[in-house]
Each structure stands twice: as structure tokens, then as C-alpha cells.
PDB file of C-alpha atoms in Angstrom:
ATOM      1  CA  MET Q   9     -34.258  17.861  71.004  1.00  0.00           C
ATOM      2  CA  ILE Q  10     -32.138  18.775  68.067  1.00  0.00           C
ATOM      3  CA  GLN Q  11     -29.382  17.332  65.961  1.00  0.00           C
ATOM      4  CA  LEU Q  12     -26.367  18.263  67.377  1.00  0.00           C
ATOM      5  CA  THR Q  13     -22.889  17.298  65.941  1.00  0.00           C
ATOM      6  CA  SER Q  14     -19.438  17.034  68.366  1.00  0.00           C
ATOM      7  CA  ARG Q  15     -15.789  17.765  66.567  1.00  0.00           C
ATOM      8  CA  PHE Q  16     -14.085  14.644  68.705  1.00  0.00           C
ATOM      9  CA  VAL Q  17     -16.737  12.003  68.134  1.00  0.00           C
ATOM     10  CA  GLY Q  18     -19.400  13.171  65.278  1.00  0.00           C
ATOM     11  CA  GLN Q  19     -23.276  13.327  65.444  1.00  0.00           C
ATOM     12  CA  LEU Q  20     -24.124  12.741  68.876  1.00  0.00           C
ATOM     13  CA  ASP Q  21     -27.640  10.905  70.382  1.00  0.00           C
ATOM     14  CA  PHE Q  22     -28.861  11.754  73.780  1.00  0.00           C
ATOM     15  CA  GLY Q  23     -31.969   9.796  73.291  1.00  0.00           C
ATOM     16  CA  ASP Q  24     -33.678   9.481  76.739  1.00  0.00           C
ATOM     17  CA  ASP Q  25     -30.216  10.357  78.608  1.00  0.00           C
ATOM     18  CA  SER Q  26     -28.852  13.589  79.072  1.00  0.00           C
ATOM     19  CA  VAL Q  27     -25.444  12.353  78.391  1.00  0.00           C
ATOM     20  CA  ALA Q  28     -23.994  10.685  75.211  1.00  0.00           C
ATOM     21  CA  GLY Q  29     -20.241   9.798  74.781  1.00  0.00           C
ATOM     22  CA  ALA Q  30     -17.663   7.181  73.351  1.00  0.00           C
ATOM     23  CA  VAL Q  31     -14.200   5.528  73.570  1.00  0.00           C
ATOM     24  CA  LEU Q  32     -11.508   8.387  71.886  1.00  0.00           C
ATOM     25  CA  PRO Q  33      -8.787   5.405  70.182  1.00  0.00           C
ATOM     26  CA  ALA Q  34      -6.794   8.426  69.653  1.00  0.00           C
ATOM     27  CA  GLY Q  35      -7.697  10.134  72.420  1.00  0.00           C
ATOM     28  CA  VAL Q  36      -7.812  14.293  72.294  1.00  0.00           C
ATOM     29  CA  HIS Q  37      -4.308  15.947  70.003  1.00  0.00           C
ATOM     30  CA  GLY Q  38      -3.148  12.835  71.119  1.00  0.00           C
ATOM     31  CA  PHE Q  39      -3.572  12.953  75.211  1.00  0.00           C
ATOM     32  CA  GLY Q  40      -6.060  10.126  76.650  1.00  0.00           C
ATOM     33  CA  ALA Q  41      -5.474   7.795  73.902  1.00  0.00           C
ATOM     34  CA  GLY Q  42      -8.764   5.141  74.635  1.00  0.00           C
ATOM     35  CA  ALA Q  43      -9.871   7.558  77.353  1.00  0.00           C
ATOM     36  CA  TRP Q  44     -14.034   7.923  77.176  1.00  0.00           C
ATOM     37  CA  TYR Q  45     -15.537  11.216  76.248  1.00  0.00           C
ATOM     38  CA  TRP Q  46     -18.789  12.221  77.787  1.00  0.00           C
ATOM     39  CA  ILE Q  47     -20.993  14.898  77.295  1.00  0.00           C
ATOM     40  CA  HIS Q  48     -23.419  16.429  79.001  1.00  0.00           C
ATOM     41  CA  GLY Q  49     -26.519  17.990  78.200  1.00  0.00           C
ATOM     42  CA  ASP Q  50     -30.826  18.073  77.597  1.00  0.00           C
ATOM     43  CA  GLU Q  51     -32.307  20.150  74.885  1.00  0.00           C
ATOM     44  CA  THR Q  52     -31.673  23.500  75.410  1.00  0.00           C
ATOM     45  CA  LEU Q  53     -28.145  22.720  74.592  1.00  0.00           C
ATOM     46  CA  THR Q  54     -27.178  24.165  71.351  1.00  0.00           C
ATOM     47  CA  GLN Q  55     -24.607  23.457  68.620  1.00  0.00           C
ATOM     48  CA  SER Q  56     -23.060  27.249  69.309  1.00  0.00           C
ATOM     49  CA  GLU Q  57     -22.357  25.826  73.206  1.00  0.00           C
ATOM     50  CA  LEU Q  58     -21.065  22.707  72.371  1.00  0.00           C
ATOM     51  CA  ASP Q  59     -18.818  24.104  69.918  1.00  0.00           C
ATOM     52  CA  ARG Q  60     -16.903  26.412  72.281  1.00  0.00           C
ATOM     53  CA  THR Q  61     -16.961  24.571  75.274  1.00  0.00           C
ATOM     54  CA  GLU Q  62     -14.943  21.616  72.308  1.00  0.00           C
ATOM     55  CA  ALA Q  63     -13.372  24.442  71.945  1.00  0.00           C
ATOM     56  CA  ALA Q  64     -11.655  24.532  74.513  1.00  0.00           C
ATOM     57  CA  LEU Q  65      -9.933  21.296  74.611  1.00  0.00           C
ATOM     58  CA  GLY Q  66      -8.175  22.364  71.759  1.00  0.00           C
ATOM     59  CA  ASP Q  67      -4.832  22.523  73.967  1.00  0.00           C
ATOM     60  CA  MET Q  68      -5.154  19.489  75.366  1.00  0.00           C
ATOM     61  CA  ALA Q  69      -1.993  19.438  76.619  1.00  0.00           C
ATOM     62  CA  ALA Q  70      -1.977  22.938  79.253  1.00  0.00           C
ATOM     63  CA  LEU Q  71      -5.411  20.898  80.301  1.00  0.00           C
ATOM     64  CA  VAL Q  72      -3.713  18.423  81.438  1.00  0.00           C
ATOM     65  CA  ALA Q  73      -0.735  20.295  82.902  1.00  0.00           C
ATOM     66  CA  GLU Q  74      -2.974  22.815  84.298  1.00  0.00           C
ATOM     67  CA  ALA Q  75      -4.377  19.596  86.512  1.00  0.00           C
ATOM     68  CA  LEU Q  76      -1.837  18.241  87.371  1.00  0.00           C
ATOM     69  CA  VAL Q  77      -0.094  21.442  88.594  1.00  0.00           C
ATOM     70  CA  ALA Q  78      -3.521  21.758  90.839  1.00  0.00           C
ATOM     71  CA  PHE Q  79      -2.725  17.658  91.882  1.00  0.00           C
ATOM     72  CA  ALA Q  80       0.583  18.785  93.330  1.00  0.00           C
ATOM     73  CA  ALA Q  81      -0.063  22.008  94.974  1.00  0.00           C
ATOM     74  CA  GLU Q  82      -2.212  19.277  97.308  1.00  0.00           C
ATOM     75  CA  LEU Q  83       0.433  16.964  97.807  1.00  0.00           C
ATOM     76  CA  SER Q  84       1.666  19.105 100.577  1.00  0.00           C
ATOM     77  CA  ASP Q  85      -1.536  18.921 102.777  1.00  0.00           C
ATOM     78  CA  SER Q  86      -2.308  15.311 103.854  1.00  0.00           C
ATOM     79  CA  ARG Q  87      -5.478  15.475 104.648  1.00  0.00           C
ATOM     80  CA  SER Q  88      -6.541  16.746 100.802  1.00  0.00           C
ATOM     81  CA  THR Q  89      -7.710  15.024  98.437  1.00  0.00           C
ATOM     82  CA  THR Q  90      -5.601  13.885  95.867  1.00  0.00           C
ATOM     83  CA  SER Q  91      -3.450  13.102  99.102  1.00  0.00           C
ATOM     84  CA  SER Q  92      -5.815  10.719  99.730  1.00  0.00           C
ATOM     85  CA  PHE Q  93      -5.920   8.550  96.255  1.00  0.00           C
ATOM     86  CA  ARG Q  94      -2.601   8.340  96.569  1.00  0.00           C
ATOM     87  CA  GLU Q  95      -2.533   7.051  99.475  1.00  0.00           C
ATOM     88  CA  PHE Q  96      -5.371   4.400  98.137  1.00  0.00           C
ATOM     89  CA  HIS Q  97      -2.745   3.075  96.189  1.00  0.00           C
ATOM     90  CA  LEU Q  98       0.169   2.861  98.512  1.00  0.00           C
ATOM     91  CA  GLU Q  99      -1.846   1.575 101.921  1.00  0.00           C
ATOM     92  CA  GLU Q 100      -5.321   0.102 100.867  1.00  0.00           C
ATOM     93  CA  VAL Q 101      -4.141  -1.680  97.546  1.00  0.00           C
ATOM     94  CA  PRO Q 102      -1.806  -4.744  97.782  1.00  0.00           C
ATOM     95  CA  GLU Q 103       2.065  -3.812  98.115  1.00  0.00           C
ATOM     96  CA  GLU Q 104       2.837  -5.967  95.289  1.00  0.00           C
ATOM     97  CA  MET Q 105       0.103  -4.584  92.497  1.00  0.00           C
ATOM     98  CA  ALA Q 106       1.043  -0.511  94.109  1.00  0.00           C
ATOM     99  CA  CYS Q 107       4.768  -1.420  93.080  1.00  0.00           C
ATOM    100  CA  ASP Q 108       3.716  -2.324  89.569  1.00  0.00           C
ATOM    101  CA  LEU Q 109       1.581   0.499  88.933  1.00  0.00           C
ATOM    102  CA  PHE Q 110       3.469   2.693  90.037  1.00  0.00           C
ATOM    103  CA  ASP Q 111       6.986   0.718  88.868  1.00  0.00           C
ATOM    104  CA  VAL Q 112       8.697   0.192  92.233  1.00  0.00           C
ATOM    105  CA  ASP Q 113      10.685  -2.299  94.102  1.00  0.00           C
ATOM    106  CA  THR Q 114       9.270  -0.815  97.295  1.00  0.00           C
ATOM    107  CA  CYS Q 115       6.066   1.512  98.218  1.00  0.00           C
ATOM    108  CA  GLU Q 116       8.330   3.959 100.252  1.00  0.00           C
ATOM    109  CA  VAL Q 117       9.856   5.510  96.666  1.00  0.00           C
ATOM    110  CA  VAL Q 118       6.792   6.651  95.438  1.00  0.00           C
ATOM    111  CA  THR Q 119       7.637  10.160  95.292  1.00  0.00           C
ATOM    112  CA  ASP Q 120       5.350  12.914  94.805  1.00  0.00           C
ATOM    113  CA  GLU Q 121       7.173  13.074  91.706  1.00  0.00           C
ATOM    114  CA  VAL Q 122       6.414   9.183  90.813  1.00  0.00           C
ATOM    115  CA  PHE Q 123       2.982   9.644  91.628  1.00  0.00           C
ATOM    116  CA  LEU Q 124       2.104  12.100  89.797  1.00  0.00           C
ATOM    117  CA  ASP Q 125       3.822  10.765  86.410  1.00  0.00           C
ATOM    118  CA  HIS Q 126       2.304   7.622  87.064  1.00  0.00           C
ATOM    119  CA  LEU Q 127      -1.868   9.770  86.859  1.00  0.00           C
ATOM    120  CA  VAL Q 128      -2.823   8.725  83.096  1.00  0.00           C
ATOM    121  CA  LEU Q 129      -5.752  10.146  81.693  1.00  0.00           C
ATOM    122  CA  VAL Q 130      -8.909   7.532  81.337  1.00  0.00           C
ATOM    123  CA  GLY Q 131     -12.175  10.624  80.662  1.00  0.00           C
ATOM    124  CA  ILE Q 132     -13.171  13.829  79.160  1.00  0.00           C
ATOM    125  CA  ALA Q 133     -16.403  14.851  80.365  1.00  0.00           C
ATOM    126  CA  ILE Q 134     -17.778  18.492  79.358  1.00  0.00           C
ATOM    127  CA  ASN Q 135     -21.447  19.627  80.434  1.00  0.00           C
ATOM    128  CA  PRO Q 136     -21.198  23.312  78.200  1.00  0.00           C
ATOM    129  CA  SER Q 137     -24.451  24.267  80.749  1.00  0.00           C
ATOM    130  CA  ALA Q 138     -23.226  23.683  83.024  1.00  0.00           C
ATOM    131  CA  LYS Q 139     -22.289  26.670  86.085  1.00  0.00           C
ATOM    132  CA  GLU Q 140     -19.726  24.589  88.403  1.00  0.00           C
ATOM    133  CA  ARG Q 141     -18.546  21.483  86.381  1.00  0.00           C
ATOM    134  CA  VAL Q 142     -18.249  22.814  82.739  1.00  0.00           C
ATOM    135  CA  LEU Q 143     -15.176  20.255  82.339  1.00  0.00           C
ATOM    136  CA  ALA Q 144     -13.968  17.188  84.287  1.00  0.00           C
ATOM    137  CA  LEU Q 145     -10.453  15.245  83.107  1.00  0.00           C
ATOM    138  CA  ASP Q 146     -10.104  11.592  84.946  1.00  0.00           C
ATOM    139  CA  PHE Q 147      -6.611  10.505  85.984  1.00  0.00           C
ATOM    140  CA  ALA Q 148      -6.343   7.131  87.150  1.00  0.00           C
ATOM    141  CA  ILE Q 149      -3.240   5.353  88.196  1.00  0.00           C
ATOM    142  CA  GLY Q 150      -2.179   2.803  84.967  1.00  0.00           C
ATOM    143  CA  ALA Q 151      -3.706   2.979  81.927  1.00  0.00           C
ATOM    144  CA  ASP Q 152      -5.825   0.059  82.416  1.00  0.00           C
ATOM    145  CA  LYS Q 153      -7.449   1.236  84.822  1.00  0.00           C
ATOM    146  CA  PRO Q 154      -6.910  -1.668  87.579  1.00  0.00           C
ATOM    147  CA  THR Q 155      -8.819   0.103  90.535  1.00  0.00           C
ATOM    148  CA  ASP Q 156     -12.278   2.006  90.771  1.00  0.00           C
ATOM    149  CA  GLN Q 157     -10.671   5.530  92.132  1.00  0.00           C
ATOM    150  CA  LEU Q 158     -10.362   8.114  89.888  1.00  0.00           C
ATOM    151  CA  LEU Q 159      -8.608  11.357  90.461  1.00  0.00           C
ATOM    152  CA  VAL Q 160     -10.705  14.217  88.871  1.00  0.00           C
ATOM    153  CA  ALA Q 161      -9.665  17.648  87.845  1.00  0.00           C
ATOM    154  CA  VAL Q 162     -13.410  19.949  87.531  1.00  0.00           C
ATOM    155  CA  TRP Q 163     -13.447  23.505  86.414  1.00  0.00           C
ATOM    156  CA  ASP Q 164     -15.580  25.680  86.148  1.00  0.00           C
ATOM    157  CA  ARG Q 165     -17.110  28.037  84.746  1.00  0.00           C
ATOM    158  CA  ASN Q 166     -14.336  31.257  85.651  1.00  0.00           C
ATOM    159  CA  GLY Q 167     -12.040  28.751  85.000  1.00  0.00           C
ATOM    160  CA  THR Q 168     -10.963  27.447  88.621  1.00  0.00           C
ATOM    161  CA  VAL Q 169     -10.017  23.725  88.595  1.00  0.00           C
ATOM    162  CA  THR Q 170     -10.441  21.480  92.055  1.00  0.00           C
ATOM    163  CA  ALA Q 171      -9.795  17.918  92.412  1.00  0.00           C
ATOM    164  CA  HIS Q 172     -12.239  15.289  93.003  1.00  0.00           C
ATOM    165  CA  HIS Q 173     -11.091  11.566  94.358  1.00  0.00           C
ATOM    166  CA  GLU Q 174     -14.480   9.502  92.746  1.00  0.00           C
ATOM    167  CA  SER Q 175     -15.308   5.958  92.758  1.00  0.00           C
TER     168      SER Q 175
END
């Protein structure tokens, strides 16, 4: 594989894997401090593709806002991905832990706004040559990610955002 350089993590070493990455201590433009940053690629990935995809991360505030809008839109449907993620944290996690996660005295007061305010960006993944999963932003409840559950905003090549619940 040719040598590629990321504007965020420097020289990339894919080795025998199709993924390279590192922790971003400062995040990207103030978002996702301490988040993992993953780059998916193979021998066909070029520096110009990588540069173009990383340039899209230039307005991380807008990307995070777009993800939150997509998540918020799903909360009106109790069967949606975002509602399932919220339900997991309110019903499957012990109540004392859930109250700590959301900074509330009782889980009954966790409104949509409280839920969305407690989503923390913990991972960023790009796949410059993909068609369906070009960018993914991983969110958890709490910066220290006390559960293994992630709410992921995924962008396709056309800029459409969908929500995924992963663990």
C-alpha cells in the first residue's frame, strides 16, 4: 500500500488490516476530545480521496448538529433506532446508574432534550471509497462510555444520515 497521511493522525499504517486509527486527544475542532478516529481503506485508497473525505470533517459542529437532528426526528417513533437506544439506557441499565448518566434524580424526568444533551461523541470513522458508510459518528451516553452501546449517525455517499444502534 502506498503511504498516506491523515491531517488528524499523521502517517497511516494499515499493515495487514484495512483499518488504521488513533485516539484524538483534542478531537476535531473541539468536538470528540478523546474520541477514536478510524480510517477504513485498502490498496485502492488514494491521498486525494483521503484528503477530500477528511475535509468534510472541517465543520464538525455542523456534522454533530446534523446527527442530533436525525436522532431527535426518530424519538417520536417508539420503535425507532434512537428510541431503542434511549430505552436501553432508561430500562435495562440499573436506575441509579441511569440517573447518574443523565444527571437526574429519577429516570422519569429524562426528556428528549435531556437525552440528546447527554450524547457524547466517542468515535469518528471514515471510509473514503465506500458508497453506503462514508462517515460514521459514534455517540455514547457519558464520556467514559459506561455501557457498550453506541448510537451511530451514518452518512452515505449522497449525504443521507441514518441512525444505527451498535454494541
